[in-house]
CSV table of C-alpha atoms and ligand atoms in Angstrom, one decimal:
chain,number,residue,atom,x,y,z
A,1,MET,CA,70.1,75.5,21.2
A,2,ARG,CA,71.8,77.6,24.0
A,3,ILE,CA,69.5,78.5,26.9
A,4,VAL,CA,70.6,81.0,29.2
A,5,SER,CA,68.6,82.6,32.4
A,6,GLY,CA,69.0,84.1,35.8
A,7,ILE,CA,67.2,84.8,38.9
A,8,GLN,CA,68.2,87.3,41.9
A,9,PRO,CA,69.0,85.9,45.0
A,10,THR,CA,67.2,88.5,47.1
A,11,GLY,CA,64.7,86.2,49.0
A,12,ASN,CA,62.9,83.0,48.8
A,13,LEU,CA,61.8,81.4,45.5
A,14,HIS,CA,58.2,81.9,45.3
A,15,LEU,CA,55.3,80.3,43.1
A,16,GLY,CA,55.6,82.9,40.6
A,17,ASN,CA,59.4,82.3,39.9
A,18,TYR,CA,58.7,78.7,39.8
A,19,LEU,CA,55.7,78.5,37.5
A,20,GLY,CA,56.9,81.6,35.5
A,21,ALA,CA,60.4,80.5,35.0
A,22,ILE,CA,62.2,77.8,36.9
A,23,ARG,CA,59.8,74.9,35.8
A,24,ASN,CA,60.7,76.0,32.3
A,25,TRP,CA,64.2,75.9,33.2
A,26,VAL,CA,64.2,72.5,34.2
A,27,LYS,CA,62.2,71.3,31.2
A,28,MET,CA,64.5,73.1,28.7
A,29,GLN,CA,67.4,71.8,30.6
A,30,ASP,CA,66.3,68.1,30.0
A,31,GLU,CA,65.3,69.0,26.1
A,32,VAL,CA,68.7,70.7,25.4
A,33,ALA,CA,70.7,67.8,27.2
A,34,ALA,CA,68.8,65.4,25.0
A,35,GLY,CA,69.5,67.5,21.8
A,36,GLY,CA,73.2,68.2,22.5
A,37,GLY,CA,72.9,71.9,23.1
A,38,LEU,CA,73.5,73.7,26.5
A,39,SER,CA,71.8,75.3,29.4
A,40,LEU,CA,73.3,77.9,31.6
A,41,TYR,CA,71.5,79.1,34.7
A,42,PHE,CA,72.8,81.8,37.2
A,43,LEU,CA,72.1,83.8,40.5
A,44,ALA,CA,72.0,87.4,39.5
A,45,ASP,CA,73.9,88.7,42.7
A,46,LEU,CA,75.5,91.4,40.7
A,47,HIS,CA,71.8,92.6,39.9
A,48,ALA,CA,70.9,92.3,43.5
A,49,ILE,CA,73.5,95.4,44.6
A,50,SER,CA,71.2,97.6,42.5
A,51,MET,CA,69.0,98.2,45.5
A,52,PRO,CA,69.8,98.9,49.1
A,53,HIS,CA,70.8,95.4,50.5
A,54,ASP,CA,72.5,93.6,53.6
A,55,PRO,CA,75.7,92.1,52.5
A,56,ALA,CA,75.2,89.2,55.0
A,57,ASP,CA,71.7,88.4,53.6
A,58,LEU,CA,72.9,88.4,50.1
A,59,ALA,CA,75.5,85.7,50.8
A,60,ALA,CA,73.1,83.4,52.6
A,61,ASN,CA,70.2,84.1,50.1
A,62,THR,CA,72.8,83.1,47.2
A,63,ARG,CA,73.6,79.7,48.9
A,64,GLU,CA,70.0,79.3,49.6
A,65,MET,CA,69.0,79.9,45.8
A,66,VAL,CA,71.3,77.3,44.7
A,67,ALA,CA,69.6,74.8,46.9
A,68,ALA,CA,66.2,76.0,45.9
A,69,LEU,CA,67.0,75.6,42.2
A,70,VAL,CA,68.7,72.0,42.6
A,71,ALA,CA,65.6,71.1,44.8
A,72,CYS,CA,63.4,72.3,42.0
A,73,GLY,CA,65.3,69.9,39.3
A,74,ILE,CA,68.1,71.9,38.1
A,75,ASP,CA,71.1,69.4,37.9
A,76,PRO,CA,74.4,70.8,38.0
A,77,ASP,CA,75.7,67.8,35.9
A,78,LYS,CA,73.3,68.8,33.1
A,79,SER,CA,73.4,72.5,33.4
A,80,VAL,CA,75.9,75.1,34.1
A,81,LEU,CA,74.9,76.5,37.6
A,82,PHE,CA,76.8,79.6,38.8
A,83,ASN,CA,76.4,83.2,40.2
A,84,GLN,CA,77.7,86.2,38.3
A,85,ALA,CA,80.1,87.3,40.9
A,86,GLN,CA,82.3,84.5,40.1
A,87,VAL,CA,82.6,85.2,36.3
A,88,PRO,CA,84.1,88.9,35.8
A,89,ALA,CA,83.2,88.6,32.1
A,90,HIS,CA,79.5,89.7,32.9
A,91,ALA,CA,80.6,93.1,34.5
A,92,GLU,CA,83.2,93.4,31.8
A,93,LEU,CA,80.6,92.9,28.9
A,94,GLN,CA,78.1,95.3,30.5
A,95,TRP,CA,80.6,98.0,30.4
A,96,LEU,CA,81.7,97.3,26.8
A,97,LEU,CA,77.9,97.3,25.7
A,98,SER,CA,77.4,100.6,27.6
A,99,GLY,CA,78.8,102.4,24.6
A,100,THR,CA,76.0,100.8,22.6
A,101,ALA,CA,73.0,101.0,24.9
A,102,ARG,CA,71.0,104.2,24.8
A,103,MET,CA,69.8,106.4,27.5
A,104,GLY,CA,66.3,106.8,25.9
A,105,TRP,CA,66.2,102.9,25.8
A,106,LEU,CA,66.8,102.6,29.5
A,107,ASN,CA,64.4,105.3,30.3
A,108,ARG,CA,61.4,103.5,28.7
A,109,MET,CA,62.1,100.4,31.0
A,110,THR,CA,58.9,99.8,33.1
A,111,GLN,CA,60.9,98.0,35.8
A,112,TRP,CA,63.1,101.2,36.1
A,113,LYS,CA,59.8,103.4,36.2
A,114,ASP,CA,58.3,101.2,38.7
A,115,LYS,CA,61.1,100.7,41.1
A,116,ALA,CA,62.3,104.3,40.9
A,117,GLY,CA,59.0,105.7,41.3
A,118,LYS,CA,58.9,109.5,41.8
A,119,ASN,CA,62.7,109.4,43.3
A,120,ARG,CA,64.5,108.7,40.2
A,121,GLU,CA,67.4,111.3,41.5
A,122,GLY,CA,67.9,109.0,44.5
A,123,GLN,CA,68.1,105.8,42.8
A,124,SER,CA,71.5,103.8,42.3
A,125,VAL,CA,73.1,104.0,38.8
A,126,ALA,CA,73.0,100.4,38.9
A,127,LEU,CA,69.3,100.3,38.7
A,128,PHE,CA,69.3,102.4,35.7
A,129,THR,CA,71.9,100.5,33.9
A,130,TYR,CA,70.7,97.0,35.1
A,131,PRO,CA,69.1,96.0,31.8
A,132,VAL,CA,72.5,96.5,30.2
A,133,LEU,CA,74.0,93.8,32.6
A,134,GLN,CA,71.1,91.7,31.9
A,135,ALA,CA,71.9,91.9,28.3
A,136,ALA,CA,75.6,91.2,28.9
A,137,ASP,CA,74.4,88.1,30.9
A,138,VAL,CA,72.7,86.5,27.8
A,139,LEU,CA,74.9,87.8,25.0
A,140,LEU,CA,78.1,86.8,26.7
A,141,TYR,CA,77.0,83.0,25.9
A,142,GLN,CA,75.5,83.6,22.4
A,143,ALA,CA,71.9,82.5,24.2
A,144,THR,CA,69.3,81.5,21.6
A,145,HIS,CA,66.6,81.3,24.1
A,146,VAL,CA,66.0,82.8,27.5
A,147,PRO,CA,63.0,81.4,29.6
A,148,VAL,CA,61.6,84.0,31.6
A,149,GLY,CA,58.1,85.3,33.0
A,150,GLU,CA,56.3,88.1,31.2
A,151,ASP,CA,57.8,90.8,33.4
A,152,GLN,CA,61.3,90.3,31.9
A,153,LYS,CA,60.1,90.3,28.2
A,154,GLN,CA,60.8,94.1,27.8
A,155,HIS,CA,64.7,93.5,29.0
A,156,LEU,CA,65.1,90.8,26.6
A,157,GLU,CA,63.9,93.2,23.7
A,158,LEU,CA,66.4,95.6,24.8
A,159,ALA,CA,69.1,92.6,24.7
A,160,ARG,CA,68.1,92.4,21.3
A,161,ASP,CA,68.2,95.9,20.5
A,162,ILE,CA,71.7,96.0,21.9
A,163,ALA,CA,73.1,93.1,20.2
A,164,GLN,CA,71.5,94.4,17.0
A,165,LYS,CA,73.2,97.9,17.0
A,166,PHE,CA,76.4,96.4,18.2
A,167,ASN,CA,76.4,94.0,15.1
A,168,ASN,CA,75.4,96.7,12.8
A,169,ASP,CA,78.0,99.3,14.4
A,170,PHE,CA,81.0,97.0,15.1
A,171,ALA,CA,80.7,93.7,12.9
A,172,SER,CA,80.0,92.5,9.4
A,173,GLU,CA,76.8,90.8,8.6
A,174,GLU,CA,78.6,87.5,7.8
A,175,THR,CA,80.3,87.5,11.1
A,176,PRO,CA,78.0,89.1,13.9
A,177,VAL,CA,79.6,89.2,17.4
A,178,PHE,CA,76.3,88.5,19.1
A,179,THR,CA,73.2,86.1,18.6
A,180,LEU,CA,69.8,87.8,18.9
A,181,PRO,CA,68.1,85.8,21.9
A,182,GLU,CA,64.4,84.7,21.9
A,183,PRO,CA,62.5,85.1,25.3
A,184,THR,CA,60.6,81.9,26.0
A,185,ILE,CA,57.5,82.7,28.2
A,186,PRO,CA,55.1,79.9,29.4
A,187,PRO,CA,51.6,80.8,27.9
A,188,GLU,CA,49.8,79.5,31.1
A,189,ALA,CA,51.8,80.8,33.9
A,190,ALA,CA,53.6,83.9,32.5
A,191,ARG,CA,52.4,86.1,35.2
A,192,ILE,CA,51.2,84.9,38.5
A,193,MET,CA,49.7,87.5,40.5
A,194,SER,CA,49.6,88.4,44.4
A,195,LEU,CA,47.1,86.7,46.4
A,196,ARG,CA,46.2,89.7,48.0
A,197,ASP,CA,45.7,91.6,45.0
A,198,GLY,CA,45.0,90.3,41.5
A,199,SER,CA,46.2,93.5,39.8
A,200,ALA,CA,49.9,93.2,41.2
A,201,LYS,CA,52.2,90.5,40.3
A,202,MET,CA,53.5,88.1,43.0
A,203,SER,CA,57.0,89.3,44.2
A,204,LYS,CA,59.4,88.8,46.8
A,205,SER,CA,59.4,92.7,47.6
A,206,ASP,CA,55.8,92.5,48.5
A,207,PRO,CA,55.9,93.6,52.2
A,208,SER,CA,53.1,91.0,52.8
A,209,ASP,CA,54.2,87.4,53.1
A,210,MET,CA,50.4,86.4,52.7
A,211,SER,CA,50.5,87.6,49.0
A,212,ARG,CA,52.8,84.9,47.9
A,213,ILE,CA,53.6,81.1,48.4
A,214,ASN,CA,57.3,80.5,49.1
A,215,LEU,CA,58.9,77.3,48.3
A,216,THR,CA,59.9,77.3,52.1
A,217,ASP,CA,56.4,77.4,53.2
A,218,ASP,CA,55.1,74.3,55.1
A,219,ALA,CA,51.6,72.7,54.4
A,220,ASP,CA,49.8,74.7,57.0
A,221,THR,CA,51.0,78.0,55.9
A,222,ILE,CA,50.1,77.0,52.4
A,223,MET,CA,46.6,76.0,53.3
A,224,ALA,CA,46.3,79.1,55.4
A,225,LYS,CA,47.5,81.5,52.5
A,226,ILE,CA,45.2,80.0,49.9
A,227,ARG,CA,42.1,80.3,52.6
A,228,LYS,CA,42.9,83.9,53.2
A,229,ALA,CA,43.5,84.7,49.3
A,230,LYS,CA,41.2,87.4,48.0
A,231,THR,CA,38.4,86.3,46.1
A,232,ASP,CA,35.0,87.5,45.1
A,233,PRO,CA,31.5,86.4,46.1
A,234,GLU,CA,30.5,84.9,42.9
A,235,PRO,CA,30.6,81.0,42.1
A,236,LEU,CA,33.1,79.9,39.6
A,237,PRO,CA,32.2,80.1,35.8
A,238,SER,CA,32.4,76.9,33.9
A,239,ASP,CA,34.7,78.2,31.3
A,240,LYS,CA,37.3,80.7,30.8
A,241,GLY,CA,35.3,83.5,29.4
A,242,GLY,CA,33.5,83.9,32.3
A,243,LEU,CA,36.7,85.0,34.3
A,244,ALA,CA,36.8,88.2,32.4
A,245,GLY,CA,37.2,91.0,35.0
A,246,ARG,CA,37.7,88.5,37.9
A,247,ALA,CA,41.5,89.1,38.3
A,248,GLU,CA,41.8,87.1,41.7
A,249,ALA,CA,39.5,84.1,40.6
A,250,ALA,CA,41.7,84.1,37.3
A,251,ASN,CA,44.9,84.0,39.1
A,252,LEU,CA,43.8,81.1,41.4
A,253,ILE,CA,42.5,78.9,38.5
A,254,GLY,CA,45.6,79.9,36.5
A,255,ILE,CA,47.8,78.6,39.4
A,256,TYR,CA,45.5,75.2,39.7
A,257,ALA,CA,46.0,74.8,36.0
A,258,ALA,CA,49.5,75.2,36.0
A,259,MET,CA,50.3,73.1,38.8
A,260,ALA,CA,48.0,70.3,37.6
A,261,GLY,CA,49.2,70.5,34.1
A,262,GLU,CA,45.6,71.1,32.8
A,263,SER,CA,43.9,73.8,30.9
A,264,ALA,CA,42.1,76.4,32.7
A,265,ASP,CA,38.9,75.2,30.7
A,266,THR,CA,39.5,71.8,32.1
A,267,VAL,CA,39.8,73.1,35.7
A,268,LEU,CA,36.6,75.0,35.4
A,269,ALA,CA,34.6,72.2,33.8
A,270,ARG,CA,35.3,70.5,37.3
A,271,PHE,CA,34.8,73.6,39.7
A,272,GLY,CA,32.1,75.5,37.7
A,273,GLY,CA,29.3,76.5,39.5
A,274,GLN,CA,30.9,75.9,42.8
A,275,GLY,CA,32.2,78.6,45.3
A,276,PHE,CA,35.7,79.4,46.6
A,277,GLY,CA,34.8,77.3,49.8
A,278,ALA,CA,35.1,74.2,47.8
A,279,PHE,CA,37.9,75.1,45.2
A,280,LYS,CA,40.3,76.7,47.8
A,281,PRO,CA,40.9,73.6,49.9
A,282,ALA,CA,41.4,71.6,46.7
A,283,LEU,CA,44.1,74.3,45.4
A,284,GLY,CA,45.6,74.2,48.7
A,285,GLU,CA,45.9,70.5,48.8
A,286,LEU,CA,47.3,70.2,45.2
A,287,LEU,CA,50.1,72.8,46.0
A,288,VAL,CA,51.1,71.0,49.2
A,289,GLU,CA,51.2,67.6,47.3
A,290,LYS,CA,53.4,69.1,44.4
A,291,LEU,CA,55.5,71.5,46.4
A,292,GLY,CA,55.9,69.1,49.6
A,293,PRO,CA,58.9,67.0,47.7
A,294,ILE,CA,60.5,70.1,46.6
A,295,THR,CA,60.4,71.7,50.1
A,296,ALA,CA,61.8,68.6,51.7
A,297,ARG,CA,64.8,68.4,49.2
A,298,PHE,CA,65.4,72.0,49.8
A,299,ARG,CA,65.5,71.7,53.6
A,300,GLU,CA,68.1,68.8,53.1
A,301,LEU,CA,70.4,70.7,50.8
A,302,ARG,CA,70.4,74.0,52.2
A,303,GLU,CA,72.2,72.5,55.1
A,304,ASP,CA,75.4,71.6,53.2
A,305,SER,CA,76.7,74.9,52.4
A,306,GLU,CA,80.2,73.3,51.4
A,307,ARG,CA,78.5,71.3,48.8
A,308,LEU,CA,76.6,74.3,47.4
A,309,ASP,CA,79.9,76.4,47.2
A,310,ALA,CA,81.4,73.6,45.1
A,311,VAL,CA,78.4,73.6,42.9
A,312,LEU,CA,78.7,77.3,42.2
A,313,ALA,CA,82.7,76.9,41.9
A,314,LYS,CA,82.2,74.3,39.3
A,315,GLY,CA,79.7,76.3,37.2
A,316,ALA,CA,81.8,79.3,37.4
A,317,LEU,CA,84.8,77.3,35.9
A,318,LYS,CA,82.7,76.3,32.9
A,319,ALA,CA,81.2,79.6,32.3
A,320,ARG,CA,84.5,81.5,32.5
A,321,GLU,CA,85.6,79.2,29.7
A,322,LEU,CA,82.3,79.6,27.7
A,323,ALA,CA,82.4,83.5,28.0
A,324,ALA,CA,86.0,83.9,27.0
A,325,PRO,CA,85.7,83.9,23.1
A,326,THR,CA,82.6,86.2,22.9
A,327,LEU,CA,84.3,88.7,25.4
A,328,ALA,CA,87.4,88.6,23.2
A,329,ALA,CA,85.5,89.2,20.1
A,330,THR,CA,83.8,92.3,21.8
A,331,TYR,CA,86.9,93.8,22.9
A,332,ALA,CA,88.5,93.4,19.5
A,333,ALA,CA,85.5,94.8,17.5
A,334,LEU,CA,85.6,97.8,19.6
A,335,GLY,CA,89.3,98.4,18.6
A,336,LEU,CA,90.5,97.9,22.3
A,337,VAL,CA,94.2,96.6,22.3
A,338,ARG,CA,94.7,93.8,24.7
A,339,GLY,CA,98.4,92.4,24.8
B,1,TYM,P1,63.5,87.8,39.1
B,1,TYM,O1,64.7,87.3,40.2
B,1,TYM,O2,62.8,88.9,39.7
B,1,TYM,O3,62.7,86.7,38.8
B,1,TYM,C1,63.1,85.5,38.3
B,1,TYM,C2,62.4,84.5,37.3
B,1,TYM,O4,60.9,84.7,37.7
B,1,TYM,C3,60.0,85.3,36.9
B,1,TYM,N1,59.0,85.7,37.6
B,1,TYM,C4,57.6,85.4,37.6
B,1,TYM,N2,57.1,84.8,36.6
B,1,TYM,C5,55.6,84.9,36.7
B,1,TYM,N3,54.8,85.4,37.6
B,1,TYM,C6,55.4,86.3,38.5
B,1,TYM,N4,54.7,86.8,39.5
B,1,TYM,C7,56.9,86.2,38.5
B,1,TYM,N5,57.8,86.8,39.5
B,1,TYM,C8,59.0,86.6,38.8
B,1,TYM,C9,60.7,86.5,36.0
B,1,TYM,O5,60.0,86.8,34.9
B,1,TYM,C10,61.9,85.7,35.9
B,1,TYM,O6,62.2,85.1,34.7
B,1,TYM,N6,66.4,90.6,35.9
B,1,TYM,C11,65.9,89.2,36.2
B,1,TYM,C12,67.0,88.4,36.6
B,1,TYM,C13,68.1,88.3,35.5
B,1,TYM,C14,67.7,87.5,34.1
B,1,TYM,C15,69.2,87.8,33.3
B,1,TYM,C16,66.8,86.9,33.6
B,1,TYM,C17,69.0,88.9,35.4
B,1,TYM,N7,69.9,88.6,34.2
B,1,TYM,C18,69.2,87.4,32.1
B,1,TYM,C19,67.0,86.4,32.2
B,1,TYM,C20,68.2,86.5,31.5
B,1,TYM,C21,65.0,89.1,37.4
B,1,TYM,O7,65.2,90.1,38.4
B,1,TYM,O8,64.2,88.2,37.6
């Protein structure tokens, strides 16, 4: 098994990232290490320049995100932890795959449509070709499994389409250049929603900080955000079926279940019939209890930027080595002559 996944260093790590992806990264890191496989996790800093950004913030956020990932349990001795900018093979492979990716495929990406909105002409080219870089990120390392939240599934399907077309066009069936990666999406927390709007996903780009729990939030902030989270006036149902049409309630129950490692039905068996006045403090306390140790470790780690840079340098060295054979095979398959 070869696990590969990335996260953009564009702000704080939030509960959606943690439950949708990072918790799975940690679990898979430990599983593959035990089975002799390898996991690679990276900061998608090259993806971050597809939107307007402040260079100083990007550099600071990149280091902060390393600290956050290590605080969550990513162990740089077990996983290869690095940032794309230190591994030029990502950008190189993106270009090589650009001959295979099709405009029509990229035009269908819902993230492109959402982010570009009505102003497609005014977007950067990078925002449009972003999924080709994402394909390069995973194909470069022959990833077999890619742990992500639901919102990244379409990008992973595109990576498979690109790999398949490239293999068909430029490789023989016996010796394909690329492995087709499988997305691994957690069934119980694939899509954590905003605390203010049960129809929007929890996101770092939401202008309201009240919409998300950040891994940097202190106990009082977490309790306040949960207390103010949008709900409805009905008491909680006693099983999952009763959450239909109640997006905000379903989201809070889902968060509780994912955090406690229980099913939604188990949580509802305990809280069914009660109002949010009883449930919200219990959820807040659970979050504080589980996130507290991560936040404390994060605060300590983020102070040591030398150590964080050393983690990234070590990871990049290993990633460059792992990327080299696939990159060379891609150049060769395309008939590009290199010395
Ligand atoms: P990013 O940085 O937006 O998010 C990182 C991971 O967190 C997941 N996630 C969520 N899961 C559940 N509920 C939510 N509300 C939520 N918000 C975010 C995302 O699904 C993701 O797994 N394009 C990617 C980064 C990337 C990547 C890759 C991922 C670049 N190259 C290659 C996998 C493989 C992104 O912007 O994720």
